[in-house]
Amino acid sequence: MKTRPFATALGFIAIALILSSAAVSQDGSQDTQPAKVVVSPEKLEIKVGESAQLTAKVLDKNGNELQTPVTFFSLSRRQLTVTREGQVTATRPGEFSVLVMPASAGGRRSARGTGTGRGNSNPLRVTIPVKVAFPPVTEVSLTTNTAKLYAGLSTPMQLSVKDEMENDRNDVNVSYESSAPDVAEMDPFGNLVAHKPGRFTITATAENVTGTFSGEVVALPIKSFKLEVSETTARTGDVLNLKAIVTDADGNEVPDLPITYAFTQDRQGQYTSYGGAGQIENSGRFVAEVPGAYTLIAQCGPFGAKADVEITPRNVQRRLEVVGRGAVTDTHTSDLWVWEGVDGRDYAVTGTWGANGDAHFFDVTDPENIRRVSTVTVDARTVNDVKVSEDGRICIISREGASNRRNGIVIYDVSDPTQPELLSEFNDNLTGGVHNLFISNNHVYAINNGTSYDIINIDDPRNPRRVAEYELETPRHAVHDVWVVDGLAYSSNWANGLHVVDVGNGIKGGSPANPELVYSYIPPNVAHHAAFPYTSSQTGKKYVICGDERFPFGLSTENSPTIAGGYLHFVDVTDPENCREVARYEVPEAGSHNYWVEGDILYAAMYNAGVRVVDISGDLMGDLGRQGREIAQFKSFDHEGYIANAPMVWGPQPYKGNIFFSDWNTGLWCVRLSEGRR
Amino acid sequence: MNRLFTNSGRGLTALTVAFGLLVAVAFCAPAQASEMPVVCNSATTSYYAYIACESEDEVALVRLIAPENGAPKLEVVERIRVGIYDLEIEGPHGLGISLDGEHWFVSIAHGRPFGLLYKYSTSTNELVGELELGMFPASMQVSEKTGLMHIVNFNLHGGHEPSTVSIVEPDAMVELERITTGIMPHGSRFSPGGAKHYSLSMMTDELFEIDAVKLAITRTLNVHSGEGVMRMMKGSHGQGGHGSHDKGHGSGHQTGHKADAGTMHDKHGSTGHGDHKKDQQMGGQHKSGQHQTGQHGDAKHAAQHGGQHSSGQHGGDAQHGAHHHAIAKPTWVQLHPTKPLAYVANNGAAEVVEINLDEWKITRRFSTGKGPYNVEVTPDGTKFVVTYKSDAATGIWDIESGKELARVENSRKVPHGIAITPDSRFAIVSVEGIGGEPGGVDAIDLTTLKRVDVVNIGKQAGGIVFWKMEEE
């Protein structure tokens, strides 16, 4: 067999070239390139306030040390300070990491570099775990708010454990010991159980640090125990007030006893599996959700009393009938506003969502014959909100998704709604989009990029000017809506809840240019979306309804219905220093959006559950829907809707005896409560 | 013995094979360097890109199917809704891909009060991570050298004040550092290999170069006048020196409101300080919660802010407190894959400028259509592609000759981003559209210089990133 030298040589050249190419291209580096970073120590354990030094060396793939500098980073900057040279200082306890990166020259060059692909997918880096121990416990204390400890009763105790850095420590084991267990001792739930009269000391121990509570148990001074109830008959949803009258041997009332209230109900079999038939508070307030005979109970230790009441159905149900429509089925519809025009006729304006930037104006003077009289188009994808000034002359349109990304608001003269006249645009620093707005007293309150609400003076609507902005300070704050009544601005701030701000009411000396916080409240659910204040005409109590907006199954913008979530929270703000959530209105498998109160009636847009009319007269407590307070409901089905047969009611507005509402999929509707029962 | 060298009477075959290998090496080497697959006579090639739809709160995964024989076809593989607030437009803007291709990232402009970076799995398109950044985080890229992501905080929704580039560790989704650059930072691209990062200050006409390891600005260049500045890196400094960042960011930032001293500038990293325009308009009535903060919105504060924020490392930024008059309004920078050249789209000047990175000067100017916005260089280094935002067209330029080879009309108005396939064969262009019309994706054949297909996606299609190429 003969060989061919030329071919052989060429073959070797080819192989050499291949190998050479592979050697370079596989890792893009020479032997002297960094291949490994060795950090010492491999892990750290330090205490808060202590520092430690990390050192690192860089090795090539043969294990030779290179003179390559290394850079250190903290992956938890707020807890662990790390200099670029590797000095680690702990500021908070916990488990953290330090990133170590060689600062090698060169690096891998790829043919990419275009943002469209990737070259080296595994840069040389090391992370070092750092464990920072909690500082030692230094203080244990045990207290109670109860003035007297009575034999036979349990009292909740407040335990506080703090460490050297004043951290509250809930992670340490605490043991209790009583000096007189037959007098008093702690139960596993943190309550002090008083057995009999006598003195005692409880010692709480955590990490060998102790705290003590000394007290005296006295005998229950009860001679007489009676129960008074405000009414013996009531309707579902009516709140009854219970009061235990406790007197001692001298006939004096004993005021500070812990009273437990409870109830039983004879359901006579018709409410099997219903769950709770009512609700009762330790303050003595009781409300029934279903009709029937109830036994109300008050109890204190071995003493007790009971009273019977009869609850009847509320019977408020009526029917809603359609009066007229201003159908919009080619796009989603957003908010609405209905007003009496300067010409004495009645008009409505609606926005559009995820569309072309349209706002539609309707003549609704004859609600049985609603006519669209004009449409304005602004540079936006969503006109989420539309509002008209008190005098009916100025309409403000919000913009999101503008093609030029300037967004902001657009101001129209709607003295003649058939021919709205563009007066001005205002987008200075409102480029992030305005989702909601309100007009009050020649000022526009515009939600700015979900960050703040900006207050814009429109004394001269052709030359609007910003006079103030109101922004929370809490981390990750975001604001969704603002509503202004009587000089108070009610803003809805998702997880940060409700802020009520004086913008001219005077209670805090505020003005539009000088907004001052009056009070705040955070409902549960971290989904606070809109607020509406009202005062009960019967009780004089002041409430703010705080609504959720949630889409637990997502929002379907095309083709299929959406199932929303969330409900309305009724917050008693009569005492602004002690705001208290007392009731809710919830529709199962539906969610709340906008709402309006007129008289003692709530008009609520409940998205896929349609528009709901709810009796909110009298004192409020518990689940209003389950109490039979719902007067009427209407679901805006339309097989020609933008999404067919998918009611999605956005916002209602009662107006001159009718109820106007906008529906996301079908546009403007007008309905009316009929006299007939549902 | 290997048959290649032992063929009796078949030397020519051996020669042919050897030559073939040489050819293969020659053709495949650049692609191997990029660790991307190479198209070698496959029947059909699929290219995947993610595109953000800014007014739809969606990210679309689009595939361009290019058969060997037949017309290329675009299809929407999946539309992924992003964001938190279903009924608000949150504005997904920039997109990025992890180095291993297993994750994609999208920046969200909407305030909470700051923007967010979301991390998704490319295998499931499900959300796997989240990180709060500055105001209106926008363009991003991951360094091949460090594995760290650099993302500009565009701060479109804030005042004209210096903003930052966030340095993010994308595995842990932790922000390591913020580097103050210019007003409205835009574009975020690394040099090949990832050692240097480039971004632009849209409102000061500056190009910023950041050392990716030292995380320090090394040079700036005015992309209109061509004047350059060398920055002295003062060496490394501890993160502890950046305490003011932490005050303004996350749980600690409640402290940042009342005091107006320069060190407290970082209320939220970017928005709470020195909003000169707003403050001037409001006559000092700026309210933040219950606190009066209007007094700090002056030029002096801005200068203090810039200087202190830099903590020595980003020296000279105080000059940005005084508003520059931007002429070029640059929006994008892209690096040449093999040469020390960068291409910058001067949006306001209707030009692309070529910058020699070794000499740090403008070497050529290319007069383009109106509103050049994004510019990308083909991986083979022969062309650059530019979207003309105001002309509804995309320009394709030959780099060597400096000639515009073609100006391709886009499917609708406002072309935005470009992703070029690794084989330099196609440009995939996002097109925003106007008003209620859907966004679009245009595929342009870079050989025939023709638009070959269009597909509709969500409104205001903008940010785009190439994901992968597959052969079938």
mmCIF file of C-alpha atoms in Angstrom, chain A residues 1-4 6-15 17-18 21-22 25-27 69 71-85 99 101-125 353-357 379-382 384 400-405 407 426 428-433 435 447-452 454 465-480 494 499 513-517 549-551 554-555 557-558 593 607 648 650 664, chain B residues 1 5-11 14-15 18 21-22 25 29-30 32-36 54-55 81 85-89 93 97-101 109-113 116 130-132 135 141 143-148 156-159 169-172 174-178 189-190 192-195 212-215 236-240 245-246 249-251 253-254 257 267-268 275 277-278 281-282 285-292 313 334-335 337-339 376-379 389 416 418-420 422 432-436 459-460 465-468:
data_model
loop_
_atom_site.group_PDB
_atom_site.id
_atom_site.type_symbol
_atom_site.label_atom_id
_atom_site.label_comp_id
_atom_site.label_asym_id
_atom_site.label_seq_id
_atom_site.Cartn_x
_atom_site.Cartn_y
_atom_site.Cartn_z
ATOM 1 C CA MET A 1 0.000 0.000 0.000
ATOM 2 C CA LYS A 2 1.446 3.289 -1.010
ATOM 3 C CA THR A 3 0.919 6.543 0.682
ATOM 4 C CA ARG A 4 0.554 9.873 -1.028
ATOM 5 C CA PHE A 6 1.018 15.434 -0.664
ATOM 6 C CA ALA A 7 -2.379 14.223 0.395
ATOM 7 C CA THR A 8 -1.043 13.195 3.760
ATOM 8 C CA ALA A 9 0.544 16.562 4.368
ATOM 9 C CA LEU A 10 -2.604 18.345 3.375
ATOM 10 C CA GLY A 11 -4.605 16.094 5.599
ATOM 11 C CA PHE A 12 -2.384 16.877 8.555
ATOM 12 C CA ILE A 13 -2.669 20.540 7.800
ATOM 13 C CA ALA A 14 -6.415 20.217 7.758
ATOM 14 C CA ILE A 15 -6.490 18.341 11.047
ATOM 15 C CA LEU A 17 -6.339 23.610 11.481
ATOM 16 C CA ILE A 18 -9.410 21.866 12.795
ATOM 17 C CA SER A 21 -9.809 26.092 15.513
ATOM 18 C CA ALA A 22 -11.513 23.839 17.999
ATOM 19 C CA SER A 25 -13.367 28.149 19.683
ATOM 20 C CA GLN A 26 -14.420 25.722 22.344
ATOM 21 C CA ASP A 27 -13.568 28.019 25.169
ATOM 22 C CA PRO A 69 -7.865 40.697 40.214
ATOM 23 C CA THR A 71 -14.243 41.609 42.428
ATOM 24 C CA PHE A 72 -16.692 40.894 45.240
ATOM 25 C CA PHE A 73 -20.401 41.780 45.373
ATOM 26 C CA SER A 74 -23.079 41.365 47.966
ATOM 27 C CA LEU A 75 -26.215 39.638 46.755
ATOM 28 C CA SER A 76 -28.062 41.169 49.705
ATOM 29 C CA ARG A 77 -26.942 44.747 49.865
ATOM 30 C CA ARG A 78 -29.256 45.789 52.644
ATOM 31 C CA GLN A 79 -28.134 43.035 54.959
ATOM 32 C CA LEU A 80 -24.553 42.452 53.993
ATOM 33 C CA THR A 81 -22.060 45.103 52.978
ATOM 34 C CA VAL A 82 -19.245 43.887 50.778
ATOM 35 C CA THR A 83 -16.389 45.951 49.433
ATOM 36 C CA ARG A 84 -15.107 45.224 45.994
ATOM 37 C CA GLU A 85 -11.955 43.933 47.755
ATOM 38 C CA LEU A 99 -20.638 36.905 44.424
ATOM 39 C CA MET A 101 -15.990 37.476 39.866
ATOM 40 C CA PRO A 102 -12.538 37.532 38.232
ATOM 41 C CA ALA A 103 -11.658 40.690 36.397
ATOM 42 C CA SER A 104 -9.746 38.926 33.691
ATOM 43 C CA ALA A 105 -8.588 40.697 30.605
ATOM 44 C CA GLY A 106 -9.968 39.759 27.262
ATOM 45 C CA GLY A 107 -12.883 37.530 27.848
ATOM 46 C CA ARG A 108 -14.557 35.540 25.208
ATOM 47 C CA ARG A 109 -15.218 37.154 21.953
ATOM 48 C CA SER A 110 -18.042 35.790 19.954
ATOM 49 C CA ALA A 111 -19.346 36.604 16.564
ATOM 50 C CA ARG A 112 -22.579 37.643 18.210
ATOM 51 C CA GLY A 113 -22.464 40.854 20.051
ATOM 52 C CA THR A 114 -25.649 41.824 18.325
ATOM 53 C CA GLY A 115 -28.102 41.251 21.076
ATOM 54 C CA THR A 116 -29.588 38.441 19.103
ATOM 55 C CA GLY A 117 -27.705 35.457 20.410
ATOM 56 C CA ARG A 118 -25.413 34.175 23.016
ATOM 57 C CA GLY A 119 -21.809 33.201 23.132
ATOM 58 C CA ASN A 120 -20.283 32.258 26.452
ATOM 59 C CA SER A 121 -23.112 30.898 28.549
ATOM 60 C CA ASN A 122 -21.089 30.186 31.647
ATOM 61 C CA PRO A 123 -19.037 33.106 32.902
ATOM 62 C CA LEU A 124 -16.570 32.299 35.642
ATOM 63 C CA ARG A 125 -18.159 33.223 38.974
ATOM 64 C CA TRP A 353 -60.386 50.236 26.491
ATOM 65 C CA GLY A 354 -57.620 48.619 24.464
ATOM 66 C CA ALA A 355 -58.855 50.274 21.330
ATOM 67 C CA ASN A 356 -58.444 53.381 19.228
ATOM 68 C CA GLY A 357 -58.590 56.179 21.787
ATOM 69 C CA ASP A 379 -53.902 59.397 20.688
ATOM 70 C CA ALA A 380 -54.316 56.513 23.101
ATOM 71 C CA ARG A 381 -55.080 52.831 23.191
ATOM 72 C CA THR A 382 -57.150 53.153 26.343
ATOM 73 C CA ASN A 384 -59.976 54.455 30.835
ATOM 74 C CA GLU A 400 -52.895 55.335 28.210
ATOM 75 C CA GLY A 401 -50.897 53.746 25.416
ATOM 76 C CA ALA A 402 -50.403 56.874 23.340
ATOM 77 C CA SER A 403 -48.419 56.280 20.177
ATOM 78 C CA ASN A 404 -46.000 59.023 21.170
ATOM 79 C CA ARG A 405 -45.905 57.738 24.759
ATOM 80 C CA ASN A 407 -50.266 60.129 27.443
ATOM 81 C CA PHE A 426 -51.625 68.188 29.452
ATOM 82 C CA ASP A 428 -46.117 67.122 31.301
ATOM 83 C CA ASN A 429 -44.657 64.372 33.464
ATOM 84 C CA LEU A 430 -47.814 62.321 32.885
ATOM 85 C CA THR A 431 -46.125 60.233 30.230
ATOM 86 C CA GLY A 432 -46.588 57.012 32.152
ATOM 87 C CA GLY A 433 -50.306 57.175 31.516
ATOM 88 C CA HIS A 435 -55.608 55.532 34.400
ATOM 89 C CA ILE A 447 -53.461 59.243 38.532
ATOM 90 C CA ASN A 448 -49.897 59.550 37.271
ATOM 91 C CA ASN A 449 -48.346 56.311 36.110
ATOM 92 C CA GLY A 450 -49.814 54.520 39.111
ATOM 93 C CA THR A 451 -47.306 56.416 41.221
ATOM 94 C CA SER A 452 -49.038 59.537 42.520
ATOM 95 C CA ASP A 454 -51.263 64.966 40.388
ATOM 96 C CA ARG A 465 -51.031 73.811 35.446
ATOM 97 C CA ARG A 466 -49.954 71.345 38.092
ATOM 98 C CA VAL A 467 -50.268 72.664 41.630
ATOM 99 C CA ALA A 468 -49.352 69.602 43.672
ATOM 100 C CA GLU A 469 -48.987 65.882 43.682
ATOM 101 C CA TYR A 470 -49.739 63.360 46.362
ATOM 102 C CA GLU A 471 -47.594 60.264 46.623
ATOM 103 C CA LEU A 472 -47.211 57.688 49.334
ATOM 104 C CA GLU A 473 -43.856 56.898 50.854
ATOM 105 C CA THR A 474 -44.168 53.203 51.445
ATOM 106 C CA PRO A 475 -42.117 50.750 49.410
ATOM 107 C CA ARG A 476 -43.773 49.474 46.266
ATOM 108 C CA HIS A 477 -46.639 51.866 46.567
ATOM 109 C CA ALA A 478 -49.012 52.242 43.680
ATOM 110 C CA VAL A 479 -52.209 54.224 43.329
ATOM 111 C CA HIS A 480 -55.150 53.281 41.181
ATOM 112 C CA TRP A 494 -53.778 48.690 46.158
ATOM 113 C CA HIS A 499 -55.750 57.504 51.923
ATOM 114 C CA ALA A 513 -52.133 73.004 46.306
ATOM 115 C CA ASN A 514 -51.486 71.710 49.776
ATOM 116 C CA PRO A 515 -52.989 68.236 50.226
ATOM 117 C CA GLU A 516 -52.898 67.022 53.800
ATOM 118 C CA LEU A 517 -53.489 63.466 54.971
ATOM 119 C CA GLU A 549 -60.268 44.466 41.934
ATOM 120 C CA ARG A 550 -58.962 41.007 41.296
ATOM 121 C CA PHE A 551 -58.817 38.629 38.383
ATOM 122 C CA GLY A 554 -56.900 36.293 34.521
ATOM 123 C CA LEU A 555 -58.542 38.849 32.264
ATOM 124 C CA THR A 557 -59.713 40.431 26.469
ATOM 125 C CA GLU A 558 -60.983 38.441 23.520
ATOM 126 C CA HIS A 593 -65.396 47.216 40.176
ATOM 127 C CA TYR A 607 -68.181 42.745 36.487
ATOM 128 C CA MET A 648 -68.786 42.736 32.374
ATOM 129 C CA TRP A 650 -67.710 48.464 34.663
ATOM 130 C CA TRP A 664 -66.950 46.454 29.046
ATOM 131 C CA MET B 1 -4.777 3.592 9.115
ATOM 132 C CA PHE B 5 -4.776 8.859 3.990
ATOM 133 C CA THR B 6 -4.580 5.324 2.695
ATOM 134 C CA ASN B 7 -6.732 5.321 -0.348
ATOM 135 C CA SER B 8 -5.062 3.439 -3.184
ATOM 136 C CA GLY B 9 -5.368 5.644 -6.188
ATOM 137 C CA ARG B 10 -7.785 7.984 -4.522
ATOM 138 C CA GLY B 11 -5.510 10.843 -3.589
ATOM 139 C CA ALA B 14 -8.391 12.733 0.031
ATOM 140 C CA LEU B 15 -7.501 16.129 -1.284
ATOM 141 C CA ALA B 18 -9.246 17.806 3.148
ATOM 142 C CA LEU B 21 -12.714 20.267 5.802
ATOM 143 C CA LEU B 22 -10.826 23.447 5.325
ATOM 144 C CA VAL B 25 -13.582 25.163 9.145
ATOM 145 C CA ALA B 29 -15.535 28.879 12.723
ATOM 146 C CA PRO B 30 -17.329 32.170 13.180
ATOM 147 C CA GLN B 32 -18.681 28.092 16.503
ATOM 148 C CA ALA B 33 -17.242 31.083 18.193
ATOM 149 C CA SER B 34 -20.758 32.237 18.834
ATOM 150 C CA GLU B 35 -21.754 28.750 19.972
ATOM 151 C CA MET B 36 -24.815 28.936 17.786
ATOM 152 C CA GLU B 54 -46.228 47.744 25.061
ATOM 153 C CA SER B 55 -49.900 48.729 24.902
ATOM 154 C CA ARG B 81 -49.707 38.270 29.204
ATOM 155 C CA TYR B 85 -52.767 45.061 36.901
ATOM 156 C CA ASP B 86 -54.965 43.464 34.306
ATOM 157 C CA LEU B 87 -56.810 46.596 33.268
ATOM 158 C CA GLU B 88 -53.916 49.046 33.299
ATOM 159 C CA ILE B 89 -51.347 49.387 30.584
ATOM 160 C CA HIS B 93 -40.632 47.489 26.939
ATOM 161 C CA ILE B 97 -32.288 36.452 27.043
ATOM 162 C CA SER B 98 -30.111 34.628 29.531
ATOM 163 C CA LEU B 99 -26.773 33.402 28.297
ATOM 164 C CA ASP B 100 -27.920 29.805 28.347
ATOM 165 C CA GLY B 101 -31.159 30.654 26.558
ATOM 166 C CA ALA B 109 -42.407 50.532 32.750
ATOM 167 C CA HIS B 110 -45.442 51.039 34.968
ATOM 168 C CA GLY B 111 -44.807 52.605 38.331
ATOM 169 C CA ARG B 112 -45.155 50.780 41.613
ATOM 170 C CA PRO B 113 -43.696 53.366 41.881
ATOM 171 C CA LEU B 116 -39.916 45.931 37.301
ATOM 172 C CA GLU B 130 -39.174 39.500 39.658
ATOM 173 C CA LEU B 131 -37.027 42.460 40.609
ATOM 174 C CA GLU B 132 -37.823 46.099 41.241
ATOM 175 C CA MET B 135 -38.086 54.403 36.743
ATOM 176 C CA GLN B 141 -28.406 42.668 27.813
ATOM 177 C CA SER B 143 -22.602 40.265 29.569
ATOM 178 C CA GLU B 144 -20.925 37.146 28.258
ATOM 179 C CA LYS B 145 -17.963 38.024 30.402
ATOM 180 C CA THR B 146 -19.598 38.567 33.757
ATOM 181 C CA GLY B 147 -23.012 37.008 33.395
ATOM 182 C CA LEU B 148 -24.450 40.221 34.782
ATOM 183 C CA LEU B 156 -39.306 58.548 30.610
ATOM 184 C CA HIS B 157 -41.947 59.211 33.234
ATOM 185 C CA GLY B 158 -39.734 61.337 35.409
ATOM 186 C CA GLY B 159 -38.123 64.704 35.073
ATOM 187 C CA GLU B 169 -27.365 39.316 38.782
ATOM 188 C CA PRO B 170 -29.941 37.490 36.672
ATOM 189 C CA ASP B 171 -29.761 34.082 38.301
ATOM 190 C CA ALA B 172 -30.622 35.367 41.762
ATOM 191 C CA VAL B 174 -30.615 40.757 42.611
ATOM 192 C CA GLU B 175 -29.613 44.290 41.773
ATOM 193 C CA LEU B 176 -25.928 44.689 42.577
ATOM 194 C CA GLU B 177 -25.356 48.265 41.679
ATOM 195 C CA ARG B 178 -26.672 51.340 39.936
ATOM 196 C CA ARG B 189 -25.404 46.613 24.448
ATOM 197 C CA PHE B 190 -22.134 44.890 25.250
ATOM 198 C CA PRO B 192 -18.404 41.144 21.777
ATOM 199 C CA GLY B 193 -17.222 39.119 24.734
ATOM 200 C CA GLY B 194 -19.067 41.350 27.163
ATOM 201 C CA ALA B 195 -16.159 43.331 28.600
ATOM 202 C CA ALA B 212 -18.288 45.453 32.837
ATOM 203 C CA VAL B 213 -16.054 44.094 35.585
ATOM 204 C CA LYS B 214 -15.171 47.241 37.444
ATOM 205 C CA LEU B 215 -18.675 48.580 36.899
ATOM 206 C CA SER B 236 -13.203 49.671 43.389
ATOM 207 C CA HIS B 237 -15.235 50.821 46.286
ATOM 208 C CA GLY B 238 -17.450 49.058 48.709
ATOM 209 C CA GLN B 239 -21.114 48.633 48.244
ATOM 210 C CA GLY B 240 -21.490 50.031 51.659
ATOM 211 C CA HIS B 245 -29.336 53.448 47.128
ATOM 212 C CA ASP B 246 -30.692 51.202 49.740
ATOM 213 C CA HIS B 249 -35.016 51.271 47.405
ATOM 214 C CA GLY B 250 -37.135 48.666 49.039
ATOM 215 C CA SER B 251 -37.755 48.437 52.696
ATOM 216 C CA HIS B 253 -36.512 53.911 51.501
ATOM 217 C CA GLN B 254 -39.004 55.500 53.805
ATOM 218 C CA HIS B 257 -38.413 61.779 51.899
ATOM 219 C CA LYS B 267 -36.072 58.250 47.332
ATOM 220 C CA HIS B 268 -36.782 55.496 44.956
ATOM 221 C CA ASP B 275 -37.716 66.805 39.683
ATOM 222 C CA LYS B 277 -39.473 70.767 35.983
ATOM 223 C CA LYS B 278 -42.296 69.634 38.168
ATOM 224 C CA GLN B 281 -44.135 74.346 37.860
ATOM 225 C CA MET B 282 -45.595 73.717 41.238
ATOM 226 C CA GLN B 285 -45.787 72.593 46.280
ATOM 227 C CA HIS B 286 -44.575 69.118 45.490
ATOM 228 C CA LYS B 287 -46.185 66.827 48.023
ATOM 229 C CA SER B 288 -45.072 63.395 48.854
ATOM 230 C CA GLY B 289 -47.266 61.794 51.364
ATOM 231 C CA GLN B 290 -47.474 64.215 54.200
ATOM 232 C CA HIS B 291 -44.113 65.755 53.551
ATOM 233 C CA GLN B 292 -43.171 68.872 51.767
ATOM 234 C CA GLN B 313 -16.984 56.024 40.788
ATOM 235 C CA GLN B 334 -24.785 48.407 18.557
ATOM 236 C CA LEU B 335 -21.323 46.958 18.343
ATOM 237 C CA PRO B 337 -19.075 41.749 15.881
ATOM 238 C CA THR B 338 -15.413 41.692 14.904
ATOM 239 C CA LYS B 339 -14.157 45.258 14.580
ATOM 240 C CA GLU B 376 -28.393 46.185 14.535
ATOM 241 C CA VAL B 377 -25.312 44.853 12.816
ATOM 242 C CA THR B 378 -25.447 41.537 11.040
ATOM 243 C CA PRO B 379 -23.352 38.850 12.729
ATOM 244 C CA LYS B 389 -39.500 55.241 13.226
ATOM 245 C CA HIS B 416 -39.242 49.815 16.495
ATOM 246 C CA ILE B 418 -34.705 44.609 15.175
ATOM 247 C CA ALA B 419 -33.436 41.083 15.715
ATOM 248 C CA ILE B 420 -31.083 39.685 13.121
ATOM 249 C CA PRO B 422 -27.435 34.450 13.629
ATOM 250 C CA GLU B 432 -45.722 49.462 16.741
ATOM 251 C CA GLY B 433 -48.595 50.684 14.603
ATOM 252 C CA ILE B 434 -50.894 53.541 15.536
ATOM 253 C CA GLY B 435 -53.945 53.679 17.765
ATOM 254 C CA GLY B 436 -56.117 50.611 17.705
ATOM 255 C CA LYS B 459 -50.596 46.717 20.117
ATOM 256 C CA GLN B 460 -47.414 48.797 20.059
ATOM 257 C CA VAL B 465 -34.904 39.750 21.364
ATOM 258 C CA PHE B 466 -33.757 36.778 19.359
ATOM 259 C CA TRP B 467 -34.044 33.496 21.194
ATOM 260 C CA LYS B 468 -32.919 30.538 19.104
#
